[in-house]
Amino acid sequence: MTLYASLIGLLVGLAARASAANNTAVVENYQPQLEARLFPEFTKFWESHRTSWQSQSAISRLQTDRYARLQNASSCHPLPYCLVSAYAISQSDQDTIATALKASNASGALISAWPQYVNGTNHILRVYGDGDSPLYPEIDSISYTANSSEYELFLGTLNNFTAMSQPPLPPPLDAFAFASSLLSANDRLEAIAYPDLWTSPTLNGPALRRSKHLNWERYQYAAILIPGEGPEIYGVPISPLGKLRSRIAASFFAKPNTAPFLIPSGGNVHPNLTTYTEALEMSKWLQGQLNVKVEDIAIEPYARHTTTNLRNGARVLQRLGAPKGKKVLIVTDVSQRDNIMPTVTAAVIETGEHINENDEMVDQIQNLFGETPKAISLFSNS
Ligand SMILES: *[C@@H]1O[C@H](CO)[C@@H](O)[C@H](O)[C@H]1NC(C)=O
Ligand SMILES: *[C@@H]1O[C@H](CO)[C@@H](O)[C@H](O)[C@H]1NC(C)=O
Ligand SMILES: *[C@@H]1O[C@H](CO)[C@@H](O)[C@H](O)[C@H]1NC(C)=O
Ligand SMILES: *[C@@H]1O[C@H](CO)[C@@H](O)[C@H](O)[C@H]1NC(C)=O
Ligand SMILES: *[C@@H]1O[C@H](CO)[C@@H](O)[C@H](O)[C@H]1NC(C)=O
Ligand SMILES: *[C@@H]1O[C@H](CO)[C@@H](O)[C@H](O)[C@H]1NC(C)=O
Ligand SMILES: *[C@@H]1O[C@H](CO)[C@@H](O)[C@H](O)[C@H]1NC(C)=O
């Protein structure tokens, strides 16, 4: 009797929730987080323009056109290409939205980031929808055969579920939402891993607290950056070079007044879809084997290549409040050292960072590379 009553209660509860949402597509928790991480300037804009955006006639027209395109794609050929292209932000969509952003007084940061957001979205759609080869295929490829009947069924069902929902999402959120679903389908949610990075007592909370009362002047370098080197064997948490770079970095760190922080850097990279995070494993090694205290470590757990080790390292420095222009010591080995200097330009191109002399982040990046090599040469004859 009690069981029966509570079942009825449950069913009534579910029905109430479904009708409150009026059958709009149910959003998974990772989606808003991921979209805020990938498109931060748009997310900020959206908070204050949620209602005014769709009242612009150019946007409501585009919404209607794209909605027709997506519905039409429910029986298109050849899959998956036709479906993925329906979601892509075309040049004309991009221009319409750019004009509407300007008309809405969007921030300069959003206006200049918008072409990058379009590129990024279309790139996700091509790689994780259509199975195109990414820049680093061995670690970043789609997990499934894009044109297999299973993946096509998944894409078709996802499209029917999202494109048939009423009211449809306004552009560009329809494309962002499809792209984030594809990242999730391929278990590529590392960008929102460690949401408590800067508060957790086992992650960067203690370092951030310490940075607030730090006399940076005392130190020769703002930090010692340790780019990770992932293992190639499944189940191995940290590679031989990962351990060794940590040890060398700890030996520099032990010299008085060298640097206030160690920044181990690297995400879940090698091997493909590993569950280990390079930065975290190096931090554990530094603490467990090299007696470095947690408050002396600020991990950077998102980088996927030397380029992003450097860019994201600069972001960590900014967060810690490091003085602009203070040098960083990069501890690595001769192989990566020889890659780092030629990577300067690549870092800027590949990550799409704008070169703008007023941009603090670029100052930090330039500072990382400087005119004099910051990558110290260890174990090299040169
Ligand atoms: C949901 O439907 C109700 C009643 O039909 C309506 O009053 C409400 O505005 C709708 N909500 C949304 C978000 O469309
Ligand atoms: C609908 O799809 C068909 C075939 O896939 C295509 O030829 C046509 O241009 C599409 N129409 C729209 C409005 O996208
Ligand atoms: C944009 O800013 C201008 C000048 O400050 C103002 O006149 C206009 O109403 C604003 N438009 C919107 C859509 O907020
Ligand atoms: C977008 O990507 C194209 C190549 O796919 C490139 O030529 C262009 O510079 C990129 N634009 C931005 C803003 O990143
Ligand atoms: C990466 O791992 C996934 C899941 O195990 C697998 O389907 C895919 O083929 C792998 N990709 C590469 C390039 O090894
Ligand atoms: C799937 O794509 C591959 C390469 O892109 C192609 O060789 C293969 O014939 C395609 N399979 C089907 C069923 O279309
Ligand atoms: C999607 O909807 C269309 C139109 O109702 C239907 O023909 C098609 O079979 C559906 N596709 C999937 C994968 O459910």
Coordinates of C-alpha atoms and ligand atoms in Angstrom, one line a residue:
M1 CA 0.0 0.0 0.0
T2 CA 2.8 2.4 1.1
L3 CA 4.9 1.3 -1.9
Y4 CA 2.0 1.7 -4.2
A5 CA 1.3 5.2 -2.9
S6 CA 4.9 6.3 -3.2
L7 CA 5.1 4.9 -6.8
I8 CA 2.0 7.1 -7.7
G9 CA 3.7 10.0 -6.0
L10 CA 6.9 9.4 -8.0
L11 CA 4.9 9.2 -11.3
V12 CA 3.0 12.4 -10.5
G13 CA 6.3 14.1 -9.6
L14 CA 7.8 13.1 -12.9
A15 CA 4.8 14.2 -14.9
A16 CA 4.8 17.6 -13.1
R17 CA 8.5 18.2 -14.0
A18 CA 8.0 17.2 -17.6
S19 CA 5.1 19.6 -18.1
A20 CA 6.9 22.5 -16.3
A21 CA 9.6 22.2 -18.9
N22 CA 7.1 22.0 -21.7
N23 CA 9.0 19.2 -23.4
T24 CA 12.1 21.3 -24.1
A25 CA 15.2 19.1 -24.5
V26 CA 16.5 18.0 -21.1
V27 CA 19.9 19.5 -20.5
E28 CA 22.6 17.4 -18.9
N29 CA 24.6 19.0 -16.1
Y30 CA 27.9 19.0 -18.0
Q31 CA 26.5 21.1 -20.9
P32 CA 26.3 24.6 -19.3
Q33 CA 29.6 24.1 -17.6
L34 CA 31.3 22.9 -20.8
E35 CA 29.8 25.7 -22.9
A36 CA 30.8 28.3 -20.3
R37 CA 34.4 26.9 -20.5
L38 CA 34.6 26.8 -24.3
F39 CA 32.7 30.0 -25.0
P40 CA 33.2 32.2 -21.9
E41 CA 32.6 35.5 -23.5
F42 CA 29.3 34.3 -25.1
T43 CA 28.2 32.9 -21.8
K44 CA 28.7 36.2 -20.0
F45 CA 26.8 38.0 -22.8
W46 CA 24.0 35.5 -22.7
E47 CA 23.3 36.2 -19.0
S48 CA 22.3 39.7 -19.8
H49 CA 20.9 39.3 -23.3
R50 CA 18.8 36.1 -23.0
T51 CA 15.6 37.8 -23.9
S52 CA 16.7 40.6 -26.1
W53 CA 18.8 38.3 -28.4
Q54 CA 15.9 36.5 -30.0
S55 CA 13.9 39.7 -30.4
Q56 CA 16.4 40.9 -33.0
S57 CA 14.7 40.2 -36.4
A58 CA 18.0 38.9 -38.0
I59 CA 18.4 36.4 -35.2
S60 CA 14.8 35.2 -35.2
R61 CA 15.0 34.8 -39.0
L62 CA 18.3 32.8 -38.6
Q63 CA 16.7 30.7 -35.9
T64 CA 13.8 29.8 -38.2
D65 CA 16.2 29.0 -41.1
R66 CA 18.5 26.9 -39.0
Y67 CA 15.6 25.1 -37.4
A68 CA 14.3 24.2 -40.8
R69 CA 17.8 23.1 -41.8
L70 CA 18.1 20.8 -38.8
Q71 CA 14.6 19.3 -39.2
N72 CA 15.3 18.7 -42.9
A73 CA 18.5 16.9 -41.9
S74 CA 16.5 14.2 -40.0
S75 CA 16.4 12.3 -43.3
C76 CA 19.4 13.6 -45.2
H77 CA 22.1 11.7 -47.1
P78 CA 25.0 11.0 -46.9
L79 CA 25.3 10.6 -43.1
P80 CA 27.0 11.7 -41.0
Y81 CA 28.3 14.6 -43.2
C82 CA 24.9 16.1 -44.2
L83 CA 23.7 16.2 -40.6
V84 CA 26.9 17.6 -39.2
S85 CA 27.0 20.3 -41.9
A86 CA 23.4 21.3 -41.0
Y87 CA 24.6 22.2 -37.5
A88 CA 27.8 23.9 -38.6
I89 CA 27.9 27.7 -38.4
S90 CA 28.2 28.8 -42.0
Q91 CA 30.0 31.9 -43.1
S92 CA 26.6 33.6 -43.6
D93 CA 25.4 32.5 -40.1
Q94 CA 28.7 33.8 -38.7
D95 CA 28.2 37.2 -40.3
T96 CA 24.6 37.5 -39.2
I97 CA 25.5 36.7 -35.6
A98 CA 28.6 39.0 -35.7
T99 CA 26.3 41.9 -36.9
A100 CA 23.8 41.1 -34.2
L101 CA 26.4 41.0 -31.5
K102 CA 27.6 44.5 -32.5
A103 CA 24.0 45.7 -32.5
S104 CA 23.6 44.3 -29.0
N105 CA 26.7 46.2 -27.7
A106 CA 28.6 43.0 -27.1
S107 CA 32.0 43.4 -25.4
G108 CA 35.1 43.8 -27.6
A109 CA 36.3 40.6 -26.2
L110 CA 33.3 38.7 -27.5
I111 CA 33.4 40.4 -30.9
S112 CA 37.0 39.4 -31.4
A113 CA 36.6 35.9 -29.9
W114 CA 33.5 35.2 -32.1
P115 CA 35.4 33.9 -35.2
Q116 CA 37.4 31.6 -32.9
Y117 CA 34.2 30.3 -31.4
V118 CA 32.9 29.5 -34.8
N119 CA 36.1 27.8 -35.8
G120 CA 36.2 25.8 -32.6
T121 CA 32.5 24.7 -32.9
N122 CA 32.8 23.7 -36.5
H123 CA 36.1 21.9 -35.7
I124 CA 34.4 19.9 -32.9
L125 CA 31.5 19.0 -35.3
R126 CA 33.9 17.8 -38.0
V127 CA 36.2 15.8 -35.7
Y128 CA 33.6 14.3 -33.3
G129 CA 30.7 14.2 -35.7
D130 CA 32.1 13.5 -39.1
G131 CA 35.3 11.8 -37.9
D132 CA 37.8 14.1 -39.6
S133 CA 41.4 13.9 -38.4
P134 CA 42.3 16.3 -35.6
L135 CA 45.8 17.9 -35.3
Y136 CA 47.0 15.2 -33.0
P137 CA 45.1 12.1 -34.3
E138 CA 46.7 9.5 -31.9
I139 CA 45.3 11.3 -28.8
D140 CA 42.3 13.4 -30.0
S141 CA 40.4 11.3 -32.6
I142 CA 36.8 10.4 -32.5
S143 CA 36.3 7.1 -30.5
Y144 CA 33.8 5.6 -32.9
T145 CA 33.6 5.0 -36.7
A146 CA 31.7 8.1 -37.7
N147 CA 30.0 6.4 -40.7
S148 CA 29.2 3.1 -38.8
S149 CA 25.4 2.4 -38.5
E150 CA 25.6 2.7 -34.7
Y151 CA 27.2 6.2 -34.8
E152 CA 24.8 7.3 -37.5
L153 CA 21.9 6.0 -35.4
F154 CA 23.2 8.0 -32.4
L155 CA 23.6 11.2 -34.5
G156 CA 20.2 10.8 -36.1
T157 CA 18.5 10.2 -32.8
L158 CA 20.4 13.1 -31.1
N159 CA 19.3 15.4 -34.0
N160 CA 15.7 14.2 -33.8
F161 CA 15.6 14.7 -30.1
T162 CA 17.2 18.2 -30.1
A163 CA 16.0 19.6 -33.4
M164 CA 12.4 18.6 -32.8
S165 CA 12.4 20.2 -29.3
Q166 CA 10.1 23.2 -28.9
P167 CA 11.0 26.0 -28.6
P168 CA 14.3 25.4 -30.6
L169 CA 17.5 26.9 -29.2
P170 CA 18.5 30.2 -30.7
P171 CA 21.7 30.3 -32.7
P172 CA 24.5 29.9 -31.9
L173 CA 23.4 27.9 -28.9
D174 CA 21.9 25.2 -31.1
A175 CA 25.4 24.6 -32.6
F176 CA 27.2 24.9 -29.2
A177 CA 24.8 22.3 -27.7
F178 CA 25.2 19.8 -30.5
A179 CA 29.0 20.2 -30.3
S180 CA 29.0 19.7 -26.5
S181 CA 26.9 16.6 -26.9
L182 CA 29.5 15.2 -29.4
L183 CA 32.3 15.9 -26.9
S184 CA 30.4 14.0 -24.2
A185 CA 29.6 11.1 -26.6
N186 CA 33.4 10.7 -27.1
D187 CA 34.2 11.2 -23.4
R188 CA 36.0 14.4 -24.0
L189 CA 35.0 16.4 -21.0
E190 CA 38.5 17.1 -19.6
A191 CA 38.0 20.8 -20.1
I192 CA 35.6 20.9 -17.1
A193 CA 37.5 18.4 -15.0
Y194 CA 38.7 19.8 -11.6
P195 CA 35.9 22.3 -11.0
D196 CA 37.3 22.8 -7.5
L197 CA 40.9 23.3 -8.7
W198 CA 41.3 26.7 -6.9
T199 CA 39.5 25.8 -3.7
S200 CA 40.3 22.2 -3.0
P201 CA 42.8 21.7 -0.1
T202 CA 44.5 18.9 -2.1
L203 CA 44.7 20.9 -5.4
N204 CA 45.4 24.6 -5.7
G205 CA 43.5 26.0 -2.8
P206 CA 46.6 26.2 -0.4
A207 CA 48.8 27.7 -3.2
L208 CA 46.2 30.4 -4.0
R209 CA 45.9 31.3 -0.3
R210 CA 49.6 31.5 0.1
S211 CA 50.0 33.7 -3.1
K212 CA 47.8 36.4 -1.5
H213 CA 50.5 37.3 1.1
L214 CA 53.6 36.6 -1.0
N215 CA 56.6 38.8 -1.4
W216 CA 57.3 38.0 -5.1
E217 CA 60.3 40.3 -5.0
R218 CA 62.2 37.7 -3.0
Y219 CA 62.3 35.2 -5.8
Q220 CA 64.3 35.0 -8.9
Y221 CA 61.5 33.4 -10.9
A222 CA 57.7 33.6 -10.6
A223 CA 57.5 29.8 -10.8
I224 CA 59.1 26.7 -12.0
L225 CA 57.0 25.2 -14.8
I226 CA 57.2 21.5 -15.4
P227 CA 55.6 20.4 -18.7
G228 CA 54.3 16.9 -18.4
E229 CA 55.3 13.9 -20.4
G230 CA 52.6 11.2 -20.5
P231 CA 53.3 7.5 -20.4
E232 CA 52.4 5.4 -23.4
I233 CA 51.4 2.3 -21.4
Y234 CA 47.8 2.0 -20.2
G235 CA 47.5 1.8 -16.4
V236 CA 50.8 3.6 -15.8
P237 CA 50.1 6.8 -13.9
I238 CA 53.4 8.7 -14.6
S239 CA 56.2 8.2 -17.1
P240 CA 59.9 7.9 -16.3
L241 CA 60.5 11.4 -17.7
G242 CA 57.5 12.7 -15.7
K243 CA 59.2 11.5 -12.5
L244 CA 62.6 12.8 -13.6
R245 CA 61.4 16.2 -14.6
S246 CA 59.7 16.5 -11.2
R247 CA 62.9 15.5 -9.4
I248 CA 65.0 18.0 -11.3
A249 CA 62.4 20.7 -10.7
A250 CA 62.4 19.9 -7.0
S251 CA 66.2 20.2 -6.9
F252 CA 65.9 23.8 -8.3
F253 CA 63.0 24.6 -6.0
A254 CA 65.1 23.6 -3.0
K255 CA 67.6 26.3 -3.6
P256 CA 66.5 29.4 -1.5
N257 CA 64.6 32.1 -3.3
T258 CA 64.5 30.4 -6.7
A259 CA 60.7 30.4 -7.1
P260 CA 57.6 30.4 -4.8
F261 CA 55.7 27.8 -6.8
L262 CA 56.1 24.7 -8.8
I263 CA 53.6 24.4 -11.7
P264 CA 53.3 20.8 -13.0
S265 CA 51.4 21.1 -16.3
G266 CA 49.5 18.5 -18.4
G267 CA 46.0 17.0 -18.8
N268 CA 44.8 13.5 -19.6
V269 CA 46.7 13.1 -22.8
H270 CA 48.8 9.9 -23.3
P271 CA 47.9 7.2 -24.0
N272 CA 44.6 8.0 -25.8
L273 CA 41.8 8.5 -23.3
T274 CA 44.0 7.8 -20.2
T275 CA 42.3 8.3 -16.9
Y276 CA 45.5 9.8 -15.4
T277 CA 46.2 13.6 -15.4
E278 CA 49.8 14.4 -15.9
A279 CA 49.8 17.5 -13.7
L280 CA 48.1 15.7 -10.8
E281 CA 50.4 12.7 -11.0
M282 CA 53.5 14.9 -11.0
S283 CA 52.1 16.8 -8.0
K284 CA 51.5 13.5 -6.1
W285 CA 55.1 12.5 -7.0
L286 CA 56.5 15.9 -5.8
Q287 CA 54.6 15.6 -2.5
G288 CA 55.1 11.9 -1.9
Q289 CA 58.6 11.3 -3.1
L290 CA 60.2 14.8 -3.1
N291 CA 58.7 16.3 0.1
V292 CA 57.3 19.4 -1.6
K293 CA 54.4 20.8 0.3
V294 CA 50.9 21.1 -1.3
E295 CA 50.9 24.9 -0.8
D296 CA 54.0 25.2 -3.0
I297 CA 52.3 23.5 -6.0
A298 CA 49.7 24.9 -8.4
I299 CA 48.8 22.3 -10.9
E300 CA 47.7 23.1 -14.5
P301 CA 45.6 20.0 -15.4
Y302 CA 44.4 20.9 -18.9
A303 CA 47.3 21.3 -21.3
R304 CA 47.5 18.8 -24.2
H305 CA 50.7 19.8 -25.8
T306 CA 53.8 22.0 -25.2
T307 CA 51.9 24.9 -26.7
T308 CA 49.1 24.7 -24.2
N309 CA 51.6 24.0 -21.3
L310 CA 52.9 27.5 -21.9
R311 CA 49.6 29.2 -22.5
N312 CA 47.9 27.6 -19.6
G313 CA 51.0 28.1 -17.4
A314 CA 50.6 31.8 -18.1
R315 CA 46.9 31.6 -16.9
V316 CA 48.0 29.9 -13.7
L317 CA 50.5 32.7 -13.1
Q318 CA 47.8 35.3 -13.7
R319 CA 45.5 33.5 -11.2
L320 CA 48.3 33.5 -8.6
G321 CA 48.8 37.2 -9.1
A322 CA 52.4 36.9 -10.3
P323 CA 53.9 40.2 -11.3
K324 CA 53.8 40.8 -15.0
G325 CA 57.2 40.4 -16.6
K326 CA 58.6 38.1 -14.0
K327 CA 60.5 35.3 -15.5
V328 CA 59.5 31.6 -15.3
L329 CA 61.9 28.8 -15.2
I330 CA 60.9 25.9 -17.4
V331 CA 62.3 22.6 -16.3
T332 CA 62.4 19.9 -19.0
D333 CA 64.8 17.8 -20.9
V334 CA 66.8 18.4 -24.0
S335 CA 64.3 16.9 -26.3
Q336 CA 61.5 19.2 -25.2
R337 CA 63.8 22.1 -24.9
D338 CA 64.6 21.9 -28.6
N339 CA 60.9 21.9 -29.3
I340 CA 60.0 24.8 -27.0
M341 CA 61.7 27.7 -28.8
P342 CA 60.3 26.8 -32.2
T343 CA 56.9 26.4 -30.6
V344 CA 56.6 30.1 -29.6
T345 CA 54.8 31.0 -32.8
A346 CA 52.9 27.8 -32.9
A347 CA 51.5 28.4 -29.4
V348 CA 50.0 31.6 -30.5
I349 CA 48.6 30.2 -33.8
E350 CA 47.4 26.9 -32.5
T351 CA 45.6 28.2 -29.4
G352 CA 44.2 31.1 -31.3
E353 CA 45.5 33.6 -28.7
H354 CA 45.3 37.1 -30.0
I355 CA 48.5 39.0 -30.3
N356 CA 47.7 42.2 -28.7
E357 CA 50.3 44.1 -26.8
N358 CA 47.8 45.2 -24.2
D359 CA 46.8 41.6 -23.5
E360 CA 48.1 40.5 -20.1
M361 CA 48.2 36.9 -21.1
V362 CA 50.3 37.6 -24.1
D363 CA 52.7 39.5 -21.9
Q364 CA 53.0 36.5 -19.8
I365 CA 53.5 34.2 -22.7
Q366 CA 56.2 36.5 -24.2
N367 CA 57.8 36.5 -20.8
L368 CA 57.8 32.8 -20.8
F369 CA 59.8 32.7 -24.0
G370 CA 61.7 36.0 -23.6
E371 CA 64.7 37.0 -25.6
T372 CA 66.9 34.8 -23.5
P373 CA 66.1 31.1 -23.4
K374 CA 64.0 30.2 -20.3
A375 CA 64.2 26.5 -21.1
I376 CA 67.3 25.6 -19.3
S377 CA 69.4 23.0 -21.0
L378 CA 69.9 20.0 -18.8
F379 CA 71.9 17.0 -19.8
S380 CA 73.0 18.6 -23.0
N381 CA 76.4 19.3 -24.4
S382 CA 75.4 22.4 -26.2
Ligands
LIG1 C1 4.8 26.1 -20.7 O1 3.4 25.9 -20.9 C2 2.6 26.7 -20.1 C3 1.1 26.3 -20.3 O2 0.9 25.9 -21.5 C4 2.9 28.2 -20.4 O3 2.1 29.0 -19.5 C5 4.4 28.5 -20.2 O4 4.7 29.8 -20.5 C6 5.2 27.5 -21.0 N1 6.6 27.7 -20.6 C7 7.6 27.8 -21.5 C8 9.0 27.9 -21.0 O5 7.4 27.8 -22.7
LIG2 C1 16.7 19.6 -47.4 O1 17.4 18.4 -47.7 C2 17.6 18.2 -49.1 C3 18.3 16.8 -49.3 O2 19.0 16.5 -48.2 C4 18.3 19.3 -49.7 O3 18.5 19.1 -51.1 C5 17.6 20.6 -49.5 O4 18.3 21.7 -49.9 C6 17.3 20.8 -48.0 N1 16.5 22.0 -47.7 C7 16.8 22.9 -46.8 C8 15.8 24.0 -46.6 O5 17.8 22.8 -46.1
LIG3 C1 24.0 50.2 -27.4 O1 24.7 51.4 -26.9 C2 24.3 52.6 -27.4 C3 25.2 53.7 -27.0 O2 25.6 53.6 -25.7 C4 22.8 52.8 -27.0 O3 22.3 54.0 -27.6 C5 22.0 51.6 -27.5 O4 20.7 51.7 -27.0 C6 22.6 50.3 -27.0 N1 21.9 49.2 -27.7 C7 21.5 48.1 -27.0 C8 20.8 47.1 -27.8 O5 21.8 47.9 -25.8
LIG4 C1 39.6 29.5 -38.7 O1 40.1 28.4 -39.3 C2 40.6 28.7 -40.6 C3 41.1 27.3 -41.2 O2 40.3 26.3 -40.9 C4 41.8 29.6 -40.5 O3 42.2 30.0 -41.8 C5 41.3 30.9 -39.8 O4 42.4 31.8 -39.6 C6 40.7 30.6 -38.5 N1 40.2 31.8 -37.8 C7 40.3 32.0 -36.5 C8 39.8 33.3 -36.1 O5 40.9 31.2 -35.8
LIG5 C1 41.2 5.9 -28.5 O1 40.4 5.2 -27.6 C2 39.1 4.9 -28.1 C3 38.3 4.2 -27.0 O2 39.1 3.1 -26.5 C4 39.2 4.0 -29.4 O3 37.9 3.7 -29.9 C5 40.0 4.8 -30.4 O4 40.2 4.0 -31.5 C6 41.3 5.2 -29.8 N1 42.0 6.1 -30.8 C7 43.2 5.9 -31.2 C8 43.7 6.8 -32.2 O5 43.9 5.0 -30.7
LIG6 C1 33.2 5.2 -44.2 O1 34.3 6.1 -44.5 C2 35.5 5.4 -44.9 C3 36.6 6.4 -45.0 O2 36.1 7.7 -44.9 C4 35.2 4.8 -46.3 O3 36.3 4.1 -46.7 C5 34.0 3.8 -46.1 O4 33.7 3.3 -47.4 C6 32.8 4.4 -45.5 N1 31.8 3.4 -45.2 C7 30.6 3.5 -45.5 C8 29.7 2.4 -45.1 O5 30.1 4.5 -46.1
LIG7 C1 14.2 11.1 -37.3 O1 13.0 11.6 -37.7 C2 12.7 11.3 -39.1 C3 11.4 12.1 -39.4 O2 10.4 11.8 -38.4 C4 12.5 9.8 -39.3 O3 12.3 9.6 -40.6 C5 13.9 9.2 -38.9 O4 13.8 7.8 -39.0 C6 14.3 9.6 -37.5 N1 15.7 9.1 -37.3 C7 16.1 8.5 -36.2 C8 17.5 8.0 -36.2 O5 15.3 8.3 -35.3

